[in-house]
Short mmCIF file of C-alpha atoms and ligand atoms in Angstrom, two decimals:
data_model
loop_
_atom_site.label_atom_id
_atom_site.label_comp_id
_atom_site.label_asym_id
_atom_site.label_seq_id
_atom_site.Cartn_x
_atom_site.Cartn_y
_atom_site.Cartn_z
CA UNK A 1 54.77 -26.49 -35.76
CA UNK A 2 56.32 -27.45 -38.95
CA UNK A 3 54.51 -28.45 -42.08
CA UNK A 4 55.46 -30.87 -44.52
CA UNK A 5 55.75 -29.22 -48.04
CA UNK A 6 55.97 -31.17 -50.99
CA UNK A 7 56.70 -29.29 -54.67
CA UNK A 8 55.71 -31.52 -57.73
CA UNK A 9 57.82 -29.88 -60.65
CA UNK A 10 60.17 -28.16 -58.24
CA UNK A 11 62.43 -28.49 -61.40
CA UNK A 12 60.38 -26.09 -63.54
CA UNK A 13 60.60 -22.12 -63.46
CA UNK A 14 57.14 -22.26 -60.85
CA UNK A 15 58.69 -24.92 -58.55
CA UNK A 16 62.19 -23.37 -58.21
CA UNK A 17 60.50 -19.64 -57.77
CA UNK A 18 57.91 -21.55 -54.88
CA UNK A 19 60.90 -23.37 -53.57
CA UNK A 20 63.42 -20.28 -52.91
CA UNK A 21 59.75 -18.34 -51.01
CA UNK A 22 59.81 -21.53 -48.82
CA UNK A 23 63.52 -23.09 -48.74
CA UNK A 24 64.59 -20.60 -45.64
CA UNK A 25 61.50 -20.64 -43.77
CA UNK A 26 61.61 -22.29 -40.32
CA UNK A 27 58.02 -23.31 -40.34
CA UNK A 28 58.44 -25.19 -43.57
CA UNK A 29 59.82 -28.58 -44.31
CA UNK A 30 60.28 -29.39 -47.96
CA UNK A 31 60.20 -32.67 -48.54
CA UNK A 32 62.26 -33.72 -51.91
CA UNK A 33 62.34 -36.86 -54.40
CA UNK A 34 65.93 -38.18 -55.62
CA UNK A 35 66.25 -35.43 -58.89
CA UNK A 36 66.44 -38.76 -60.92
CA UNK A 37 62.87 -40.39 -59.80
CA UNK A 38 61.17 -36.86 -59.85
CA UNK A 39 58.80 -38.27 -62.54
CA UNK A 40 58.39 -41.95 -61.03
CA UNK A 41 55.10 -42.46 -59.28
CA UNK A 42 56.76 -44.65 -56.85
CA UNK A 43 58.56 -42.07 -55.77
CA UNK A 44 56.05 -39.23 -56.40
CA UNK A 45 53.76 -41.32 -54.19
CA UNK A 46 56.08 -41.51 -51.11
CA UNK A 47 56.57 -37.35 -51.15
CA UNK A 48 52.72 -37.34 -51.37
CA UNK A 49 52.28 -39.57 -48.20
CA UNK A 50 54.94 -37.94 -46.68
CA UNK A 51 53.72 -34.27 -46.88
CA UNK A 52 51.43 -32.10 -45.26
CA UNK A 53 50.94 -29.81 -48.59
CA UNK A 54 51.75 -30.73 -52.01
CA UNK A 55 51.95 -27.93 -54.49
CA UNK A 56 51.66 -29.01 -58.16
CA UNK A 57 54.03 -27.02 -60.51
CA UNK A 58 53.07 -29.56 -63.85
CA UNK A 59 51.82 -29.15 -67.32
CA UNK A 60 48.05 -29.77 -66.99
CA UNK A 61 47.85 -33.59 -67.85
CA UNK A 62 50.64 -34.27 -65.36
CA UNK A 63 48.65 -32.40 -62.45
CA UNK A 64 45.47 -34.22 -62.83
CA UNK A 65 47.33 -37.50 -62.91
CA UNK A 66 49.09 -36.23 -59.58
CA UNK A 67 46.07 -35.69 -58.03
CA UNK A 68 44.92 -39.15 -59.24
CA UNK A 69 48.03 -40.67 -57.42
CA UNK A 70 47.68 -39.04 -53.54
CA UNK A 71 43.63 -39.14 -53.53
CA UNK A 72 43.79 -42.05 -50.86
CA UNK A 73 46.03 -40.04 -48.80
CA UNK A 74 45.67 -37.18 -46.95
CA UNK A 75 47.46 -34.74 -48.24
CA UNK A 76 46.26 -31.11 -49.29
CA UNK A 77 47.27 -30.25 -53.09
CA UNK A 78 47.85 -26.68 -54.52
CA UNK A 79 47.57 -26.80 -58.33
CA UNK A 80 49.65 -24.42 -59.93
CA UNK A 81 48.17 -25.40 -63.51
CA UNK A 82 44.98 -24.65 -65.54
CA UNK A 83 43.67 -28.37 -64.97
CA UNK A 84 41.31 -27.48 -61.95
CA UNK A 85 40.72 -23.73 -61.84
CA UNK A 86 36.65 -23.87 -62.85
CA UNK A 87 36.36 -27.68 -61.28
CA UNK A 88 33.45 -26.76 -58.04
CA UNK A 89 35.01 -29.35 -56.20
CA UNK A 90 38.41 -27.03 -55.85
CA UNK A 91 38.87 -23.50 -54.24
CA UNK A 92 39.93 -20.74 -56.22
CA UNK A 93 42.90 -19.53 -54.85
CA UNK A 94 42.17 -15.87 -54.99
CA UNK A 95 41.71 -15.10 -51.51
CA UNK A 96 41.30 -11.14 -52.54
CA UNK A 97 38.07 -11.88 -54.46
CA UNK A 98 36.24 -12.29 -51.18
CA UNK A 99 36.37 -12.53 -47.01
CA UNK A 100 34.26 -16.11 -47.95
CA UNK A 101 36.72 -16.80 -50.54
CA UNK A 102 39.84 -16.67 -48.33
CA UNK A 103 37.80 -18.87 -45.82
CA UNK A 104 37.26 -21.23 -48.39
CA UNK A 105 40.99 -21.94 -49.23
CA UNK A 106 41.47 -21.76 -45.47
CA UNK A 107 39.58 -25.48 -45.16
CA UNK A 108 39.70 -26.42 -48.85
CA UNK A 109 41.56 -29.60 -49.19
CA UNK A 110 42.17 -28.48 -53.03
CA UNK A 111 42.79 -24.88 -54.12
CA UNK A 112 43.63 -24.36 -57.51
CA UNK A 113 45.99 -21.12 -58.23
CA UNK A 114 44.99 -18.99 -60.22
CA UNK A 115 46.79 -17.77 -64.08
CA UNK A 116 48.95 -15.05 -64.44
CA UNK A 117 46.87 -13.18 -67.36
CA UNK A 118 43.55 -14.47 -65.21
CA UNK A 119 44.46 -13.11 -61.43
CA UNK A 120 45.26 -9.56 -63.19
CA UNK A 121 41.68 -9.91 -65.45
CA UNK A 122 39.69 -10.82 -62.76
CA UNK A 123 40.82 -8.72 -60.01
CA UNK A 124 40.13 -5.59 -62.07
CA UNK A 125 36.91 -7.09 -62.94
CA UNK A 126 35.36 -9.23 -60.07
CA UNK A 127 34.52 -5.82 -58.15
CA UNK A 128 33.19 -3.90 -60.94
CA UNK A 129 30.40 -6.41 -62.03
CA UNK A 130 29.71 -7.57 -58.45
CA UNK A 131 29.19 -3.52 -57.88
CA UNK A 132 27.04 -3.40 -61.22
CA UNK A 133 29.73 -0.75 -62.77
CA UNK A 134 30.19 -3.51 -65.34
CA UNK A 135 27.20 -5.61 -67.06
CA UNK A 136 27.81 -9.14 -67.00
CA UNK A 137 27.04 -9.70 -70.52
CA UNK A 138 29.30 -6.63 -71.24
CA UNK A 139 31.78 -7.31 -74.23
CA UNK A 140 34.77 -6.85 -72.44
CA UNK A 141 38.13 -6.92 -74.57
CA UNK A 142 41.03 -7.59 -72.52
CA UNK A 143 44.81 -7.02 -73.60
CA UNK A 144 48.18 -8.17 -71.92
CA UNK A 145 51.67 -8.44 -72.15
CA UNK A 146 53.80 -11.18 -70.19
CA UNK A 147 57.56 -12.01 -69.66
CA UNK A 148 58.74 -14.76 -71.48
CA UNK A 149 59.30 -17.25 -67.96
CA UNK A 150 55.17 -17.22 -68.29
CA UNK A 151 56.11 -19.94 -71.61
CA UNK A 152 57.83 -22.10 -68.96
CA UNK A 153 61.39 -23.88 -69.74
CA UNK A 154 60.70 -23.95 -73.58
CA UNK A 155 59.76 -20.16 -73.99
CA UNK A 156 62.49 -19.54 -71.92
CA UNK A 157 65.46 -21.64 -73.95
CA UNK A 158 63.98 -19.71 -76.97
CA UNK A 159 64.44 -16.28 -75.61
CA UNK A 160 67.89 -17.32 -73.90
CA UNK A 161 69.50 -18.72 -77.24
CA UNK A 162 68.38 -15.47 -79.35
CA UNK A 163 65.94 -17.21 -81.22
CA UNK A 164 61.93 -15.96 -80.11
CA UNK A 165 61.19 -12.78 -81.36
CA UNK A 166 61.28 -9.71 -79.14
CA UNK A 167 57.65 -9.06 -79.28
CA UNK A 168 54.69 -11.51 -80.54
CA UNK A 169 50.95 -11.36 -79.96
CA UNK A 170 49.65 -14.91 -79.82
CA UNK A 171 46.48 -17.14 -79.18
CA UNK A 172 44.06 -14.86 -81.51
CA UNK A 173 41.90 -17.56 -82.20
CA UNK A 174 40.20 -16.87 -79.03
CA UNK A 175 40.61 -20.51 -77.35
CA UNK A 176 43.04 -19.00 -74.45
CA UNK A 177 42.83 -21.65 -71.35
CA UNK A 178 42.81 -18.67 -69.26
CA UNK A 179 39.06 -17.65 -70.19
CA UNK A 180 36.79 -20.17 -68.74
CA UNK A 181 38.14 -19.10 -65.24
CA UNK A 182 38.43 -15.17 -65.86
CA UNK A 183 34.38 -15.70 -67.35
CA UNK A 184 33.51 -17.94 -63.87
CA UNK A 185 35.60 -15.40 -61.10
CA UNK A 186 34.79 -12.57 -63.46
CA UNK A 187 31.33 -13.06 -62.95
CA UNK A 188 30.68 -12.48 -66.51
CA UNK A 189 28.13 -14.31 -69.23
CA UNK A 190 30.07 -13.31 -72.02
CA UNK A 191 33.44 -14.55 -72.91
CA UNK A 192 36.13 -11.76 -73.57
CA UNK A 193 37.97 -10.97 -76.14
CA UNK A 194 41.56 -11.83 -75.40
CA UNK A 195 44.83 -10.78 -76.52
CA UNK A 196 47.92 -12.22 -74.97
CA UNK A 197 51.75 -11.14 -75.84
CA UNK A 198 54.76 -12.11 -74.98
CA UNK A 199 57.76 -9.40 -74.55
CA UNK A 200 61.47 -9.87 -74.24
CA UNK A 201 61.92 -9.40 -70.27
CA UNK A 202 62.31 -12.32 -68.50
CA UNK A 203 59.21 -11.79 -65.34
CA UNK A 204 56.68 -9.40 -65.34
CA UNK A 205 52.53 -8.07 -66.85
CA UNK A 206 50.40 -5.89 -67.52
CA UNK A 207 47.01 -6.97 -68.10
CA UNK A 208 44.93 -3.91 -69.69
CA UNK A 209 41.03 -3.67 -69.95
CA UNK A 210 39.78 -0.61 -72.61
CA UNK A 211 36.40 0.80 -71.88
CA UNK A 212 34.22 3.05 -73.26
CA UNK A 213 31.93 4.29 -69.97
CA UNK A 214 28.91 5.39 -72.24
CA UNK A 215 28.51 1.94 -73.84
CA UNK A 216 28.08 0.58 -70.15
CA UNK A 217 24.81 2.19 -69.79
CA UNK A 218 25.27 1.77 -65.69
CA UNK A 219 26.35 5.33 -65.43
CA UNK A 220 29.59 4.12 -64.32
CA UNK A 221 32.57 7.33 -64.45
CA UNK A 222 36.14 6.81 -64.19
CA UNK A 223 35.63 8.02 -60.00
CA UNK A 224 33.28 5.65 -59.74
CA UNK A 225 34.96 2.77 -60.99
CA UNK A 226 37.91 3.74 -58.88
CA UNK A 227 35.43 4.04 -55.54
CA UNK A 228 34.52 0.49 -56.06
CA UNK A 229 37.81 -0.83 -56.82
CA UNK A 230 39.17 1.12 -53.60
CA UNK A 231 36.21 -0.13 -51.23
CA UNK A 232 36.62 -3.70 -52.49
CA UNK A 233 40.88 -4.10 -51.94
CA UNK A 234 40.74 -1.28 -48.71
CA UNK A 235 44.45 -0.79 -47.54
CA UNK A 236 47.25 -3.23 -46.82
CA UNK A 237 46.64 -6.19 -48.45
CA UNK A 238 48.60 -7.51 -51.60
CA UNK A 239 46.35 -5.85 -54.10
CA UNK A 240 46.64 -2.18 -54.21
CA UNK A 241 44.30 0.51 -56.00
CA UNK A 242 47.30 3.54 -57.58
CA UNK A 243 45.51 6.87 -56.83
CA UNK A 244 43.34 8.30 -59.48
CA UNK A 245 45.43 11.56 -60.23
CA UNK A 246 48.45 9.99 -61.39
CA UNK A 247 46.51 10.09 -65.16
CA UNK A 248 50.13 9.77 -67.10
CA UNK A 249 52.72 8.14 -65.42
CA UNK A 250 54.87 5.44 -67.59
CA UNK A 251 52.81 1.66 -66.48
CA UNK A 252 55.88 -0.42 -66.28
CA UNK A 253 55.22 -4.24 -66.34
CA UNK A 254 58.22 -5.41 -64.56
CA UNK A 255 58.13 -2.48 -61.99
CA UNK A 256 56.22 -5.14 -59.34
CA UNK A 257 58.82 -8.74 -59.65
CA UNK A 258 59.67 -10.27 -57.61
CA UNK A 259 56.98 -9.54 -55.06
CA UNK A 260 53.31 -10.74 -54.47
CA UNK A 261 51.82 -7.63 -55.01
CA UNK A 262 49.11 -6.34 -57.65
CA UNK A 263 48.58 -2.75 -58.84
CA UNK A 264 45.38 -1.47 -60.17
CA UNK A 265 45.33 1.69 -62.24
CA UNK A 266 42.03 3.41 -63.76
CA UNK A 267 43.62 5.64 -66.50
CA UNK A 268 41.99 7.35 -69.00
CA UNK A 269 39.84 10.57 -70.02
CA UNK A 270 36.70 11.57 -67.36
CA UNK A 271 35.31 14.22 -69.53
CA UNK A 272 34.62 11.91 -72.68
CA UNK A 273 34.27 8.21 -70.82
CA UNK A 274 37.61 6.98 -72.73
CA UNK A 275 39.00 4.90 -69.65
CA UNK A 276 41.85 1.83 -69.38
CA UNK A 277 41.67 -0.22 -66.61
CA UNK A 278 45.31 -1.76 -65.69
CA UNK A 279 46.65 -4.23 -63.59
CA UNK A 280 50.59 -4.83 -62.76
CA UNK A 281 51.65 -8.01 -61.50
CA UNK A 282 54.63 -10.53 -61.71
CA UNK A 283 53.76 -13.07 -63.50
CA UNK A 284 55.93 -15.64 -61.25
CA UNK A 285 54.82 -13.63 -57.97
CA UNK A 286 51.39 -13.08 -57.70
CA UNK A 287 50.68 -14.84 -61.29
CA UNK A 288 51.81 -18.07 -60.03
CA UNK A 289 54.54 -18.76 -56.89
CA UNK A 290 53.78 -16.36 -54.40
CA UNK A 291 49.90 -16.92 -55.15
CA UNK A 292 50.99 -19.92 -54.41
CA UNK A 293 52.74 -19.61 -50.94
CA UNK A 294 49.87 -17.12 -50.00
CA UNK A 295 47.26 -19.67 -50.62
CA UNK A 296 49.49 -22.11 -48.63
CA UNK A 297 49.80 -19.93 -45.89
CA UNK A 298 46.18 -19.52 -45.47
CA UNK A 299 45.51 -23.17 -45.67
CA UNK A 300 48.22 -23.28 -42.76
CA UNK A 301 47.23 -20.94 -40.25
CA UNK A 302 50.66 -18.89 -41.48
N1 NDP B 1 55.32 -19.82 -66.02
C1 NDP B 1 54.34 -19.10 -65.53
O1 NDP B 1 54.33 -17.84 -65.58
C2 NDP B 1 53.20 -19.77 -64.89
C3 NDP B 1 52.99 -21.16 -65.04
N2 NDP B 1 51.92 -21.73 -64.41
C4 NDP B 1 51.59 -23.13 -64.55
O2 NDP B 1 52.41 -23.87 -63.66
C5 NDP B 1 52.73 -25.12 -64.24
C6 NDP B 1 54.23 -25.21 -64.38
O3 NDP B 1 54.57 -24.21 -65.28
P1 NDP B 1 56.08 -23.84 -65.50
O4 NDP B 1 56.81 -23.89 -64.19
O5 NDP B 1 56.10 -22.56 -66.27
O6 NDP B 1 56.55 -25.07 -66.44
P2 NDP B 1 57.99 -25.67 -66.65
O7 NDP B 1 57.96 -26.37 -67.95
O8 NDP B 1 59.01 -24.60 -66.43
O9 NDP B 1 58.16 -26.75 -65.47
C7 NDP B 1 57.32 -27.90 -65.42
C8 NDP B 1 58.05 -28.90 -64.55
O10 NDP B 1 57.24 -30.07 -64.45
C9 NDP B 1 58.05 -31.20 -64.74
N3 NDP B 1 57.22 -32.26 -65.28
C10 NDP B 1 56.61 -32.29 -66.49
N4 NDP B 1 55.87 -33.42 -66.60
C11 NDP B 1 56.03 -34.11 -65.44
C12 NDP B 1 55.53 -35.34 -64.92
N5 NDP B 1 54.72 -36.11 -65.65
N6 NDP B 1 55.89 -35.73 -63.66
C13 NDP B 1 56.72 -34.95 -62.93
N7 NDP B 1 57.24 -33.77 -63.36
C14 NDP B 1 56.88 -33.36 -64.60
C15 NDP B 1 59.06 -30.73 -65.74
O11 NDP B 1 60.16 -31.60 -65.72
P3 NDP B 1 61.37 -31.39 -66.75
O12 NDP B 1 62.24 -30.39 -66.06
O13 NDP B 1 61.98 -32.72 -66.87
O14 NDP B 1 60.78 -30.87 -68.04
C16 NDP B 1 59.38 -29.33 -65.18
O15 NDP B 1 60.39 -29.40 -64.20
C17 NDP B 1 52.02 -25.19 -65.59
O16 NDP B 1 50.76 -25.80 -65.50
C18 NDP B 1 51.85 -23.71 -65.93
O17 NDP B 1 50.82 -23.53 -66.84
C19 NDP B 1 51.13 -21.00 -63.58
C20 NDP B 1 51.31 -19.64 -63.44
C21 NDP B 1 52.31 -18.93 -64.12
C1 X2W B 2 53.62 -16.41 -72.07
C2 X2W B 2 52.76 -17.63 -71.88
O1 X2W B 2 52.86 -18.59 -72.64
N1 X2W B 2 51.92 -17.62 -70.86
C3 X2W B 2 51.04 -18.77 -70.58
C4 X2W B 2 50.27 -18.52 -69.33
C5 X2W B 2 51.16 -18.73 -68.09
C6 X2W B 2 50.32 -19.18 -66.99
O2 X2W B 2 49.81 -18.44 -66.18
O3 X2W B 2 50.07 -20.52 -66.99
P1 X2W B 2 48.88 -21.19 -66.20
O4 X2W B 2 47.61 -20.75 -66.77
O5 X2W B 2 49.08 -22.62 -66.29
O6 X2W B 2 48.94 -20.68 -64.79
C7 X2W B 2 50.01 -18.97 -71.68
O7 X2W B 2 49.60 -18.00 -72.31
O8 X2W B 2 49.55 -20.13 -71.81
#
């Protein structure tokens, strides 16, 4: 059976990186707009009718509006932006966070993809406060560094004409639309403390959480914390738990593009508590476009 796929944005660097996961697949039938009417409702509306699944790769004003325009049909709408991530009526398309989860985005009519920064905060998270390693109200500080494609086409022209610097730290005023969803799927009561930068490589993250154990006051070791993490993820799947003895190994952030995969590492010092939690993920792959096609596949029986 073939299903209908429509990509809102399919211009942009999501929508070209979802269309070249789906372009050669047999089961999937992309169905296009004339390049010249890709921002016409008209036409936008016709592609909506038309499609099984419409995956939105828009800024977040244009994705709401999308949804606006298909709500009398019946299409099924993956949002690539920020605009619906903590709305109740939309799934969270982290399938990983739990067996109910991935059932949920298996019926949802709406699933809302996750952020880049978020799906690498959360997953080292989720399973450490659900396991009560990590207090809720815990002041967690969270550091990251992205490839430049996570700007979209503008960061991108600025790092291709020479002009973006080759390393800034940004959004310190603490208003990053990433933290209302890593606070909700976090399962925290306290917002983080969140600092986002931007390197010069083009794909690529590494989303780094710095804890001191003995300020937990759960008794939580560096063993521990890797136990939980290991029993949550298991074997197999697209999120993957590094073993706890590699302690000094280089943490590359480009080492997983290109693929939908996530690595967790829990680095740091047993004997005085001094521990780094790390995740490694593209931030095109699992951070946006093959999050994307996974959550798709689900909602398709793939
Ligand atoms: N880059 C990343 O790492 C990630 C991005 N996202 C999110 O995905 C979404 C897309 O991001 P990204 O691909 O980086 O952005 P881009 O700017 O690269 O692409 C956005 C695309 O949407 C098109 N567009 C803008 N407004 C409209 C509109 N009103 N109607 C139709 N098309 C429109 C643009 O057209 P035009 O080409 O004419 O400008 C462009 O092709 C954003 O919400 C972003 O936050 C999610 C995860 C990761
Ligand atoms: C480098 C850079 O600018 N990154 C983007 C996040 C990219 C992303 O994940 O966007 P969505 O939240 O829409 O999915 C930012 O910090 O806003």
């Amino acid at each position: 059976m073939t299903t209908k796929v429509f990509i809102d944005g399919e211009a942009g660097t999501t929508g070209l990186q979802i269309r070249d996961r789906l372009i050669s697949r047999p089961d999937i039938q992309l169905v296009q707009v004339d390049p010249a009417r890709r921002k016409e409702d008209s036409a936008r509306y016709e592609a909506f009718a038309e499609a099984d699944v419409a995956i939105l790769c828009l800024p977040d004003d244009a994705a709401k509006a999308a949804v606006a325009l298909s709500a009398d049909l019946k299409v099924r709408i993956i949002d690539a932006s920020t605009a619906h991530r903590v709305n109740p009526d939309w799934a969270f398309g982290l399938p990983e966070l739990s067996a109910a989860q991935a059932e949920r985005i298996k019926s949802a009519r709406y699933v809302a993809n996750p952020g880049c920064y978020s799906t690498g905060a959360i997953a080292l998270l989720a399973p450490l406060v659900a396991a009560g390693q990590i207090p809720a109200d815990f002041p967690i500080t969270i550091n990251a560094v992205s490839g430049y494609t996570g700007g979209g086409k503008a960061m991108i022209g600025e790092y291709e004409d020479g002009t973006a610097p080759a390393h800034f730290v940004y959004a310190t005023g603490q208003k990053h639309k990433h933290l209302p969803e890593i606070v909700k799927y976090a399962g925290l009561s306290v917002t983080p403390i969140f600092v986002p930068a931007v390197g010069n490589f083009a794909q690529g993250m590494a989303v780094q959480i710095p804890l001191h154990l003995s300020s937990l006051g759960t008794g939580a070791t560096m063993q521990s914390l890797h136990d939980a993490l290991s029993a949550h993820y298991g074997t197999g799947g697209n999120i993957r738990v590094m073993p706890i003895e590699d302690q000094d190994s280089r943490i590359v952030p480009t080492e997983l593009n290109d693929t939908n995969f996530l690595n967790i590492s829990v680095r740091g010092d047993a004997a005085t508590g001094r521990v780094v939690l790390i995740a490694v993920l593209d931030n095109l792959g699992k951070g946006a476009s093959g999050a994307a096609v996974q959550n798709l596949d689900l909602m398709i029986g793939a």
